[in-house]
Each structure stands twice: as structure tokens, then as C-alpha cells.
CSV table of N, CA, C and O in Angstrom, one decimal:
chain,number,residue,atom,x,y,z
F,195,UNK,N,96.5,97.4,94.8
F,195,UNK,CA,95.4,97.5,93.9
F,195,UNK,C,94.3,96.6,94.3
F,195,UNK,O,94.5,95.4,94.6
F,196,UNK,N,93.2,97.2,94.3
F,196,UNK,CA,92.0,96.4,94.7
F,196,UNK,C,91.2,95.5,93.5
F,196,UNK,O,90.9,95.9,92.4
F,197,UNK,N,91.1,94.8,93.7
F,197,UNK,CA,90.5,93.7,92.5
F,197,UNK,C,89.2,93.8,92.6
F,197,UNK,O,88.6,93.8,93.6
F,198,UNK,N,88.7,93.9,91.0
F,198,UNK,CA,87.2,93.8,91.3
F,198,UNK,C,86.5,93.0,89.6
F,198,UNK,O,87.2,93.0,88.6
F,199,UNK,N,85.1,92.5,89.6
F,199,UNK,CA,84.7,92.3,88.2
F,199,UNK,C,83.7,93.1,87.8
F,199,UNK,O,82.8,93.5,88.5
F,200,UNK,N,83.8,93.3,86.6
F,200,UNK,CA,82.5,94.5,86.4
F,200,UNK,C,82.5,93.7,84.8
F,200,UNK,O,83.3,93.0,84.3
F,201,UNK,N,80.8,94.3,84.2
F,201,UNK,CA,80.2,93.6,83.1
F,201,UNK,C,80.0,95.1,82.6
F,201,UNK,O,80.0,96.1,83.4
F,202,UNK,N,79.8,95.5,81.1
F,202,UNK,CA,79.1,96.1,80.4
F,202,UNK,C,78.4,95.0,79.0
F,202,UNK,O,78.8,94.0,78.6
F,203,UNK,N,77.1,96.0,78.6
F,203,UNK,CA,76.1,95.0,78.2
F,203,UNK,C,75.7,96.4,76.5
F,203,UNK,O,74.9,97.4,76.7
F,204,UNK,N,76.2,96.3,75.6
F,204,UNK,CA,75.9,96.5,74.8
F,204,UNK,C,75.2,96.1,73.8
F,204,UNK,O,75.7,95.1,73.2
F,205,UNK,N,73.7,96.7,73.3
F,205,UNK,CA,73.4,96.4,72.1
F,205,UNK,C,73.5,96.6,70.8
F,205,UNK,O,73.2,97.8,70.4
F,206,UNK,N,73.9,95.6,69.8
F,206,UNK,CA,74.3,96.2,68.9
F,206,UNK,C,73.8,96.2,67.5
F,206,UNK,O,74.3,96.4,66.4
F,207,UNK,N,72.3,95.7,67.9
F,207,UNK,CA,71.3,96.4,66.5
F,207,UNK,C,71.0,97.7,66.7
F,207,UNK,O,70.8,98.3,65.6
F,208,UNK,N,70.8,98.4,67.7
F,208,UNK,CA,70.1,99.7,68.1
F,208,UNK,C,71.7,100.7,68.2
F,208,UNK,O,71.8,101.9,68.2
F,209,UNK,N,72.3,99.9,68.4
F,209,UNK,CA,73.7,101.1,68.4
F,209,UNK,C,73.8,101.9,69.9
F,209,UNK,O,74.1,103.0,70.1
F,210,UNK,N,73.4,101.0,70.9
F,210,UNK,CA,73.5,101.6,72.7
F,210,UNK,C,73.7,100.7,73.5
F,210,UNK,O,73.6,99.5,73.3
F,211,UNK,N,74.0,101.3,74.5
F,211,UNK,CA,73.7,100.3,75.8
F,211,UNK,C,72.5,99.4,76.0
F,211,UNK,O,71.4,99.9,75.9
F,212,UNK,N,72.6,98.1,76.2
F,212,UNK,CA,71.8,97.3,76.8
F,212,UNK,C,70.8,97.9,78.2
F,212,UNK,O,71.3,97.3,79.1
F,213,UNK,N,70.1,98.4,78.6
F,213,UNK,CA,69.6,98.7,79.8
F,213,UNK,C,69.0,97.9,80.1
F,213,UNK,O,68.7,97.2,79.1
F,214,UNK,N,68.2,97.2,81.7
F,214,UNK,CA,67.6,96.5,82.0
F,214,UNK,C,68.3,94.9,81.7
F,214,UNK,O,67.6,94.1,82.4
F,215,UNK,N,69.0,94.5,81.2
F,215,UNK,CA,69.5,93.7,81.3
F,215,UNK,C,69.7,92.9,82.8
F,215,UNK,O,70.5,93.2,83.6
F,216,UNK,N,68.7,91.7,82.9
F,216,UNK,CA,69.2,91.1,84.4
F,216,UNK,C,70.6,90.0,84.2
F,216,UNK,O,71.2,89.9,83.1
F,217,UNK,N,70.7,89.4,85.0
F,217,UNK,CA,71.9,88.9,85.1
F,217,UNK,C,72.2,88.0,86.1
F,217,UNK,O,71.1,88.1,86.8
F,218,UNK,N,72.8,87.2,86.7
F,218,UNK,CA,73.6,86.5,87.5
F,218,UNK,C,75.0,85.8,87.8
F,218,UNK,O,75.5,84.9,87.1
F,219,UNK,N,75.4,86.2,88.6
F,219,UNK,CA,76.6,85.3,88.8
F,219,UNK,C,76.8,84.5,89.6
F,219,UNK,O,76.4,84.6,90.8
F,220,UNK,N,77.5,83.7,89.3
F,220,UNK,CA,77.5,82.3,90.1
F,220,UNK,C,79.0,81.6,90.3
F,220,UNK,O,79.8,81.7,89.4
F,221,UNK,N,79.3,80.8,91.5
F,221,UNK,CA,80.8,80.7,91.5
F,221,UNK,C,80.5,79.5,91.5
F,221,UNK,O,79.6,79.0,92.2
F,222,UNK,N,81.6,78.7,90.3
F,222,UNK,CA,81.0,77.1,90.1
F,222,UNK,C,82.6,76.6,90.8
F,222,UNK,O,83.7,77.1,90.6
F,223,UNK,N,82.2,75.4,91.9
F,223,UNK,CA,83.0,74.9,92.4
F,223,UNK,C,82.7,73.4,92.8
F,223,UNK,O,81.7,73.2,93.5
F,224,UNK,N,83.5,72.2,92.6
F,224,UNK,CA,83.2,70.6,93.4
F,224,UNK,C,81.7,70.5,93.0
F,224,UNK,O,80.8,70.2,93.8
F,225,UNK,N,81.2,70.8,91.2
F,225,UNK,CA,79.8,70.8,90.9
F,225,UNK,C,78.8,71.2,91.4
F,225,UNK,O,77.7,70.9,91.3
F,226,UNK,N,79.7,72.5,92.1
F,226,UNK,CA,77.9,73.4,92.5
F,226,UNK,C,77.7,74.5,92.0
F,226,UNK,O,78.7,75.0,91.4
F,227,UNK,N,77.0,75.1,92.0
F,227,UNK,CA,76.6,76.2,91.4
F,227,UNK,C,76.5,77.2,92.6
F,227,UNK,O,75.9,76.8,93.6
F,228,UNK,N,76.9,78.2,92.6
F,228,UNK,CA,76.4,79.3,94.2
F,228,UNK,C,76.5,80.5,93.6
F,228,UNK,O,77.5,81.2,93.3
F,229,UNK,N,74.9,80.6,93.6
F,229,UNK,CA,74.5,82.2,93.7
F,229,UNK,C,75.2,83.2,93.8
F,229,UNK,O,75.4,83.4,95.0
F,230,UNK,N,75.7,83.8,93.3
F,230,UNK,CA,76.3,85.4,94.4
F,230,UNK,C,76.0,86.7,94.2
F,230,UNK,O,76.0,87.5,95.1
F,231,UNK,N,75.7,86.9,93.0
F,231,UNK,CA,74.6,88.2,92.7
F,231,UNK,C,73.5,88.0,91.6
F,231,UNK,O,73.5,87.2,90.7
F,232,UNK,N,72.6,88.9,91.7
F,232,UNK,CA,71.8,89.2,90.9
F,232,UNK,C,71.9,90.8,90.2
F,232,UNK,O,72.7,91.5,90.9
F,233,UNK,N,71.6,91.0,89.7
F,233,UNK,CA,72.1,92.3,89.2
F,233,UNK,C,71.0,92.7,87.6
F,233,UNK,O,70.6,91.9,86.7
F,234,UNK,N,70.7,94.2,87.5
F,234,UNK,CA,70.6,94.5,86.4
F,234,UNK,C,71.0,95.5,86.0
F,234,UNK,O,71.3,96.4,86.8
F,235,UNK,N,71.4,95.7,84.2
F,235,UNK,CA,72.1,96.7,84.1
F,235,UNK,C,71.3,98.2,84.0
F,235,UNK,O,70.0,98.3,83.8
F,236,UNK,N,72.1,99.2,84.2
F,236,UNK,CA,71.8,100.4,84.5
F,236,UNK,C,71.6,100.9,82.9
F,236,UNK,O,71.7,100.0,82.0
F,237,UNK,N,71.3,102.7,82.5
F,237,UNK,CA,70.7,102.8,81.5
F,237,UNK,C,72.4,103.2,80.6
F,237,UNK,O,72.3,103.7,79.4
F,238,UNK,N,73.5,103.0,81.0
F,238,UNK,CA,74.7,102.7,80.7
F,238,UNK,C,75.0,100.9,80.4
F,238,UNK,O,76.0,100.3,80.5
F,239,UNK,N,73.7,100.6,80.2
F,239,UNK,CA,74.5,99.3,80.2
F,239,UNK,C,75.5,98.6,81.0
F,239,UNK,O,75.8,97.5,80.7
F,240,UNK,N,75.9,99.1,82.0
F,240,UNK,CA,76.3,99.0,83.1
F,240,UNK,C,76.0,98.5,84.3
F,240,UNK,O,74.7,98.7,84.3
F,241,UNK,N,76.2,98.1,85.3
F,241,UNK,CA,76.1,97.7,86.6
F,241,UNK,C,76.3,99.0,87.8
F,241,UNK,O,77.4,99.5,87.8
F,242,UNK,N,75.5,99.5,88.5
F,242,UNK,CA,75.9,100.5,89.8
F,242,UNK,C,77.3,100.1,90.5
F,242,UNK,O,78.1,100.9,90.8
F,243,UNK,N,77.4,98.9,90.8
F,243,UNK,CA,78.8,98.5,91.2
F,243,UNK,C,79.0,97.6,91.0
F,243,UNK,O,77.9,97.0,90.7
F,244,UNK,N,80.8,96.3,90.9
F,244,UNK,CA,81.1,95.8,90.8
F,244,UNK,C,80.4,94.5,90.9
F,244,UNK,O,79.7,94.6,91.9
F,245,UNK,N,80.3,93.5,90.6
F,245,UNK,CA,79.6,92.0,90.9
F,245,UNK,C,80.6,91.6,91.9
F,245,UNK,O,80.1,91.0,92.8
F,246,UNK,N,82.1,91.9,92.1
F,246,UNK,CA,82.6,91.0,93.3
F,246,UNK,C,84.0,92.6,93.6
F,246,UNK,O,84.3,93.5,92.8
F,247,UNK,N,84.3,92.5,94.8
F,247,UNK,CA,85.8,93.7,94.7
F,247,UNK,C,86.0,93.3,96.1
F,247,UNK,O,85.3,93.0,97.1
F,248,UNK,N,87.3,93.4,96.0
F,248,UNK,CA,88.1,93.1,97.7
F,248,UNK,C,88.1,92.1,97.7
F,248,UNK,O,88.2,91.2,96.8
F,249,UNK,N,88.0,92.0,99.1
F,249,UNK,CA,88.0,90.0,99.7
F,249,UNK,C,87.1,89.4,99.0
F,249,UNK,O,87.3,88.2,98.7
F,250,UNK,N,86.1,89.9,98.6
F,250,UNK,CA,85.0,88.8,97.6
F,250,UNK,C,86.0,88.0,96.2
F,250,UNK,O,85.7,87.0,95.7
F,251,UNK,N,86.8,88.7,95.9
F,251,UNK,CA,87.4,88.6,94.5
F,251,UNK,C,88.4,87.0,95.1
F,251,UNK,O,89.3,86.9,95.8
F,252,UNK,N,88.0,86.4,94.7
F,252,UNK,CA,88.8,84.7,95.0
F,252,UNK,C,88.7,84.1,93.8
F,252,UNK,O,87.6,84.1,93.1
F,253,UNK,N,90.0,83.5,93.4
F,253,UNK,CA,90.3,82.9,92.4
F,253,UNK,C,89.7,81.6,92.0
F,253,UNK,O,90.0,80.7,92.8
F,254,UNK,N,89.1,81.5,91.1
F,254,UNK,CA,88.4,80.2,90.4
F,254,UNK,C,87.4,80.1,89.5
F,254,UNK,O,87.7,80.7,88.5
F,255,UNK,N,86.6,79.7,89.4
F,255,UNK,CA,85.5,79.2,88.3
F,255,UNK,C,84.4,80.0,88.4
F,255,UNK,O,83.7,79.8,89.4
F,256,UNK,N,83.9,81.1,87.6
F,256,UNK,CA,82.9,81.9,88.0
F,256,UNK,C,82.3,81.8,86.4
F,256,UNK,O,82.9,81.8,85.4
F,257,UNK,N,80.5,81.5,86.6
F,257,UNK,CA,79.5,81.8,85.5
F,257,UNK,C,78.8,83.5,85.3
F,257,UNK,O,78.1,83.7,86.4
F,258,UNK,N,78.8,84.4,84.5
F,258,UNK,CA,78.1,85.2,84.3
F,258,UNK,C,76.9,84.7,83.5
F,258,UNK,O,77.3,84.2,82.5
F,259,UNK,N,76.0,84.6,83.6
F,259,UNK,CA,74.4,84.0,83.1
F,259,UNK,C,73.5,85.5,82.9
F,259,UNK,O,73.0,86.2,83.7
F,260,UNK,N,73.5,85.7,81.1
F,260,UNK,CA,72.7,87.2,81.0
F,260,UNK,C,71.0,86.6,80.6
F,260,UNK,O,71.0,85.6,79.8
F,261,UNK,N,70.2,87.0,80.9
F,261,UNK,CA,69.0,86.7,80.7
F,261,UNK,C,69.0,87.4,79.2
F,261,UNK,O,68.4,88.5,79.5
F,262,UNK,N,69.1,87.5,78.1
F,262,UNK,CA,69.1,88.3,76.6
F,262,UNK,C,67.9,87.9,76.2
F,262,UNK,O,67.6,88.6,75.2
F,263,UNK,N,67.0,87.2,76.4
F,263,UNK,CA,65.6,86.7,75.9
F,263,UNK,C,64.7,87.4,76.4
F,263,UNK,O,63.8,87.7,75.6
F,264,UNK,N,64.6,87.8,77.9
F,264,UNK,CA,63.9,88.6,78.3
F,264,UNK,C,64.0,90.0,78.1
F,264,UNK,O,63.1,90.8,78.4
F,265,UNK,N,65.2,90.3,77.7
F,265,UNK,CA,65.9,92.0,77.1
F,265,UNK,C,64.9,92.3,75.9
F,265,UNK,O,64.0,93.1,75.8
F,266,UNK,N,65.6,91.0,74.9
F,266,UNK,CA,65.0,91.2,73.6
F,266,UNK,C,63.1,91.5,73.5
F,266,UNK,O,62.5,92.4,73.0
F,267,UNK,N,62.8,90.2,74.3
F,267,UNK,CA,61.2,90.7,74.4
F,267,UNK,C,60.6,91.6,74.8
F,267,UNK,O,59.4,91.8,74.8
F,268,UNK,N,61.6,92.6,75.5
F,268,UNK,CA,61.0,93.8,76.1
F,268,UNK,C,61.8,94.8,74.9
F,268,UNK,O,61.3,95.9,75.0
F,269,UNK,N,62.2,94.7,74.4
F,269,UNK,CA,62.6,96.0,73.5
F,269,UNK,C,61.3,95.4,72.5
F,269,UNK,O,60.4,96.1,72.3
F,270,UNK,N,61.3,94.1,72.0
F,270,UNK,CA,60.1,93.7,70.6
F,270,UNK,C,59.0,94.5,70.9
F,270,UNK,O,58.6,95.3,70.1
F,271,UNK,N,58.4,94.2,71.9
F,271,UNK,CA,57.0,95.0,73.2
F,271,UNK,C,57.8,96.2,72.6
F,271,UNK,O,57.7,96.2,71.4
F,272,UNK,N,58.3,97.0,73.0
F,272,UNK,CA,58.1,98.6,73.3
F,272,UNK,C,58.6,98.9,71.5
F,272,UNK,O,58.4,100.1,71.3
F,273,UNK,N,59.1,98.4,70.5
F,273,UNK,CA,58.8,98.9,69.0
F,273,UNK,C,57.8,98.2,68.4
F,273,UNK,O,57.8,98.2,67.1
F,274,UNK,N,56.7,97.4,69.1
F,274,UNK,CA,55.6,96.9,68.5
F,274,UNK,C,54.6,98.1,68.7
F,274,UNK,O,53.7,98.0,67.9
F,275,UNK,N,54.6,99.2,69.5
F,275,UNK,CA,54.2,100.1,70.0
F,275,UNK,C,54.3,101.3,69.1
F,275,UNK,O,53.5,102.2,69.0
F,276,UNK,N,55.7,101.1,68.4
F,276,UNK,CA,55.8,102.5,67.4
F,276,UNK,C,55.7,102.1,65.9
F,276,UNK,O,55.7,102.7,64.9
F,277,UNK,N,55.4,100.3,66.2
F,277,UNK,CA,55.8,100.0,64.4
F,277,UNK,C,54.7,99.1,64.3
F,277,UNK,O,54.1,98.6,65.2
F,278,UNK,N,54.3,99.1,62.6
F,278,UNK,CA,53.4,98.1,62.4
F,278,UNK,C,53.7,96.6,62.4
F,278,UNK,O,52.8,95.8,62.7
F,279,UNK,N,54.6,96.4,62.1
F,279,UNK,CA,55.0,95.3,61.5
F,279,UNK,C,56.4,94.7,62.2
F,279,UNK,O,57.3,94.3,61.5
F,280,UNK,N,56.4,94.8,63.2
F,280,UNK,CA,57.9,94.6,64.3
F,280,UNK,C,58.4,93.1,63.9
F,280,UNK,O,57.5,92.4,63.3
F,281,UNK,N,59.6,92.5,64.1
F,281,UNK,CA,60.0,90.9,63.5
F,281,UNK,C,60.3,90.7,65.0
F,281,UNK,O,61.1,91.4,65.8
F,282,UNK,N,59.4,89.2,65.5
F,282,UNK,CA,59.8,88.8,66.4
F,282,UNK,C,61.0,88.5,66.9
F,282,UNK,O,61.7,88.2,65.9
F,283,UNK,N,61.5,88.3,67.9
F,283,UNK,CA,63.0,88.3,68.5
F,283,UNK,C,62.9,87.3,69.2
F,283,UNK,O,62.7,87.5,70.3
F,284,UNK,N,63.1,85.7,68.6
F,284,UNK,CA,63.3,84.8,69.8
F,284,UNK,C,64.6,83.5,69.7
F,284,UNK,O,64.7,82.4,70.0
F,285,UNK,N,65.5,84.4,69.1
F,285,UNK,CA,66.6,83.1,68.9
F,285,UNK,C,67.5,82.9,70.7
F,285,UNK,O,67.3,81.9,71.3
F,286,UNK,N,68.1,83.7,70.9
F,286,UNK,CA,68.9,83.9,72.0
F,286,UNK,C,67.7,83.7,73.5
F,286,UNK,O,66.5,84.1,73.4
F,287,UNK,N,68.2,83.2,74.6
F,287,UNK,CA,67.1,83.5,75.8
F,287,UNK,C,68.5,83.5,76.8
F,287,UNK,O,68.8,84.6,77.2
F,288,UNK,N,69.2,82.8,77.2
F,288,UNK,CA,70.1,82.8,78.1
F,288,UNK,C,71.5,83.0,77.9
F,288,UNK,O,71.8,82.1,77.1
F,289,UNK,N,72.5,83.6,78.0
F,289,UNK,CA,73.5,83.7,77.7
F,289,UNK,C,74.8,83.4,78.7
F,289,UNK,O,75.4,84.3,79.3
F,290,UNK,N,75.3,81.8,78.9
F,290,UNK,CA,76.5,81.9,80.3
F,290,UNK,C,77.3,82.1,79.5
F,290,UNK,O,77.5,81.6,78.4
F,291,UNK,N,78.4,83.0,80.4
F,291,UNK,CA,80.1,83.0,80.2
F,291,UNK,C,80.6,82.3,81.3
F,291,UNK,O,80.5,82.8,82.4
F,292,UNK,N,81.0,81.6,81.2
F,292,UNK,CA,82.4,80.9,82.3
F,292,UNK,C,83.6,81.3,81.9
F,292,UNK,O,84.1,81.1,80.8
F,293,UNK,N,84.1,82.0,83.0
F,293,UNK,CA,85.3,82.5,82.8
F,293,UNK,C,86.3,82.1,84.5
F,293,UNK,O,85.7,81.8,85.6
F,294,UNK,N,87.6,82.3,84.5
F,294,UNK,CA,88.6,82.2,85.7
F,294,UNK,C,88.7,83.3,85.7
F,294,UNK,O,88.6,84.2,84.8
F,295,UNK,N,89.0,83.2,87.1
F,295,UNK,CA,89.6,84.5,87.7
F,295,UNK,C,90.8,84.0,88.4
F,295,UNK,O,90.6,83.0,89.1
F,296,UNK,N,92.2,84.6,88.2
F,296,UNK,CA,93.6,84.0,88.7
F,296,UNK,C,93.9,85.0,90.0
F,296,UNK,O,93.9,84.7,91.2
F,297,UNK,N,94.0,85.8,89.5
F,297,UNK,CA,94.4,86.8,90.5
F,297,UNK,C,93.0,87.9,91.2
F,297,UNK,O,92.0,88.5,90.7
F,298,UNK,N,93.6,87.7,92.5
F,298,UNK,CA,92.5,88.6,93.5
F,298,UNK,C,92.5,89.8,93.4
F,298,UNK,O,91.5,90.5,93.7
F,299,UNK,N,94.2,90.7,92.9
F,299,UNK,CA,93.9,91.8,92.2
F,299,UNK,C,94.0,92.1,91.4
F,299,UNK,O,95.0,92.8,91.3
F,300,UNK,N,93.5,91.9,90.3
F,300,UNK,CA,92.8,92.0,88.8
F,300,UNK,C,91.7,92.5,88.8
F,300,UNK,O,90.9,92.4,89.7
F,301,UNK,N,91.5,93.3,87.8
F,301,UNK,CA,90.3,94.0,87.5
F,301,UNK,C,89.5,92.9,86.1
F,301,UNK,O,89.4,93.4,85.0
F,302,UNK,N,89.2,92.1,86.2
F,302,UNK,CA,88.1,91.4,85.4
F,302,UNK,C,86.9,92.3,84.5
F,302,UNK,O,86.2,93.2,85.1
F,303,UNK,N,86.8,92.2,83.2
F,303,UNK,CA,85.9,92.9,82.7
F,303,UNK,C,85.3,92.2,81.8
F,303,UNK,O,85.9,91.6,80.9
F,304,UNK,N,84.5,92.1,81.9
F,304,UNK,CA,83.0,90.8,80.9
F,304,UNK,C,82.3,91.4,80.0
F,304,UNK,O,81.2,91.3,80.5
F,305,UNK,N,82.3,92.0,79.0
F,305,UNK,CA,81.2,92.9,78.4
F,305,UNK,C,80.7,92.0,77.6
F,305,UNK,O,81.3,90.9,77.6
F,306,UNK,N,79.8,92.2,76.8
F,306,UNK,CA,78.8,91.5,75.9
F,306,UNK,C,78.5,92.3,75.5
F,306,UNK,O,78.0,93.3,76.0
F,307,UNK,N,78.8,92.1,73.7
F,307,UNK,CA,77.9,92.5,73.0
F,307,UNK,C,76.9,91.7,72.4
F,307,UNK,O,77.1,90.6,71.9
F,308,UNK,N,75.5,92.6,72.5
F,308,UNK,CA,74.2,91.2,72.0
F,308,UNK,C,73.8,91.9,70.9
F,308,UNK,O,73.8,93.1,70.6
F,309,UNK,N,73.6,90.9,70.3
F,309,UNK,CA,72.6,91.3,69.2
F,309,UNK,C,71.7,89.9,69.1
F,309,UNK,O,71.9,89.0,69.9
F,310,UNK,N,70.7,89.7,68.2
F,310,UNK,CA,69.5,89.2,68.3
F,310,UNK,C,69.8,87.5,67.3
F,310,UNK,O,68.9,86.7,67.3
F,311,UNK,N,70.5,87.5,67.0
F,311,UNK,CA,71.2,86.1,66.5
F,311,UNK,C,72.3,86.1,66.9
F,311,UNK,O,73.0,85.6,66.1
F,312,UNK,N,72.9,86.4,67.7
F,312,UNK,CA,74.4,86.2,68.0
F,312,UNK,C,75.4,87.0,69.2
F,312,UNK,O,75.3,88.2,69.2
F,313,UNK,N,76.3,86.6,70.1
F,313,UNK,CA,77.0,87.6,70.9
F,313,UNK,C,78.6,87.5,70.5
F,313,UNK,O,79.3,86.7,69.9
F,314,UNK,N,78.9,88.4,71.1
F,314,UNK,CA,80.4,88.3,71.5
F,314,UNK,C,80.9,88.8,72.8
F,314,UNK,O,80.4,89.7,73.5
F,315,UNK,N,82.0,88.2,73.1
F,315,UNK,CA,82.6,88.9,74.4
F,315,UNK,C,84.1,88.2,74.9
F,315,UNK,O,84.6,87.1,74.7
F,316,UNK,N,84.5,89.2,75.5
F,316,UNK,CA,86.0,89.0,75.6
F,316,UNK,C,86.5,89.8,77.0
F,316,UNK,O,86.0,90.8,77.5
F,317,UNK,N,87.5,89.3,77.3
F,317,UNK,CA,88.3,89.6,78.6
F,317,UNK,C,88.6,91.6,78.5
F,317,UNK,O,89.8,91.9,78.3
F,318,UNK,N,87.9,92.5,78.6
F,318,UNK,CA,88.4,93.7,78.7
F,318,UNK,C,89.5,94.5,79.5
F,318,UNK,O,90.5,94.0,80.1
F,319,UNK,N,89.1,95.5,79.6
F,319,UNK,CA,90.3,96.3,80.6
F,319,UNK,C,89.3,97.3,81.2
F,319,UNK,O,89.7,98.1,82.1
């Protein structure tokens, strides 16, 4: 079995997928921080492919970092458009998960659900 991490990004004032959602991951190690993807989600809320699979999948300290502030202000923008009176959206702006990864074949699953005061998320399948 091949190991891989994959994210889904659900909103859940609007009752859909998050789309547009950018993102990053980063492998924290000996206090560094290192890049390894950037990524945005698809109109599934989703990613086109995995953030790491195969030999990339190495066990240790990895940050998912969701940009949710820049999400939110682009949905406020596009129902300021259909509404008179839209309620600004600015509690949330960055959102990291640090999470381990043990095993190299594991399927890792990160989802988030956002909403505009608050998230949740947990280890999926």
C-alpha cells in the first residue's frame, strides 16, 4: 500500500465545499520550517492530487497552514454583490494544523471544516 496525505476543506455556513482555498505545507524539523507544497483547493474542496504519496511520505512533524481569511474575504466580496447589507468576515485569517505522520504507508487525511468564527478537524480516513 502506497501512503499518501490528502486535505478536504469544507464550508460550513454555506453547506459546500470550500473552493479556492490556498494552503501550505511545511515539514517542521531541528526548528525549521520547509516548504513543500503550495496548493489550492479545487471546486470539491479538494486538492487535484495528494500534498505528499510514495517516497515523499516520511515520518515526522508536518504543518498544514490554510489561508481561511483570504477564503472568507473573497466569498464577503462576491455576496456583497448580491446583498445589501453583507456582515463582514474577519475573525479567522490563518489556520495551522501540526500533525505526525508515523507510518510511510498510511493514508493521512486533514479535512477542515471552516466556518467564520471557528474550525474543526480531525485525523480522517
Amino acid at each position: 500500500m502506497s501512503g499518501r496525505l490528502t486535505t478536504h476543506v469544507l464550508d460550513l455556513v454555506r453547506g459546500i465545499p470550500a473552493s479556492g482555498v490556498f494552503l501550505q505545507l511545511r515539514r517542521l524539523e531541528n526548528g525549521e520550517s520547509l516548504l513543500l507544497r503550495e496548493a489550492a483547493t479545487n471546486a470539491d474542496g479538494r486538492l487535484d492530487a495528494p500534498l505528499l504519496e510514495d517516497a515523499e511520505m516520511k515520518p515526522g512533524e508536518y504543518e498544514l497552514l490554510f489561508h481561511a481569511g483570504d477564503y472568507f474575504r473573497k466569498m464577503d466580496a462576491e455576496s456583497s454583490e448580491t446583498s445589501s447589507a453583507p456582515e463582514p468576515i474577519g475573525f479567522l485569517d490563518l489556520i495551522p494544523i501540526r500533525f505526525h505522520i508515523g507510518s510511510e504507508g498510511g493514508h493521512y487525511h486533514v479535512p477542515l471544516l471552516l466556518a467564520p468564527g471557528g474550525y474543526s478537524t480531525y485525523r480522517g480516513s
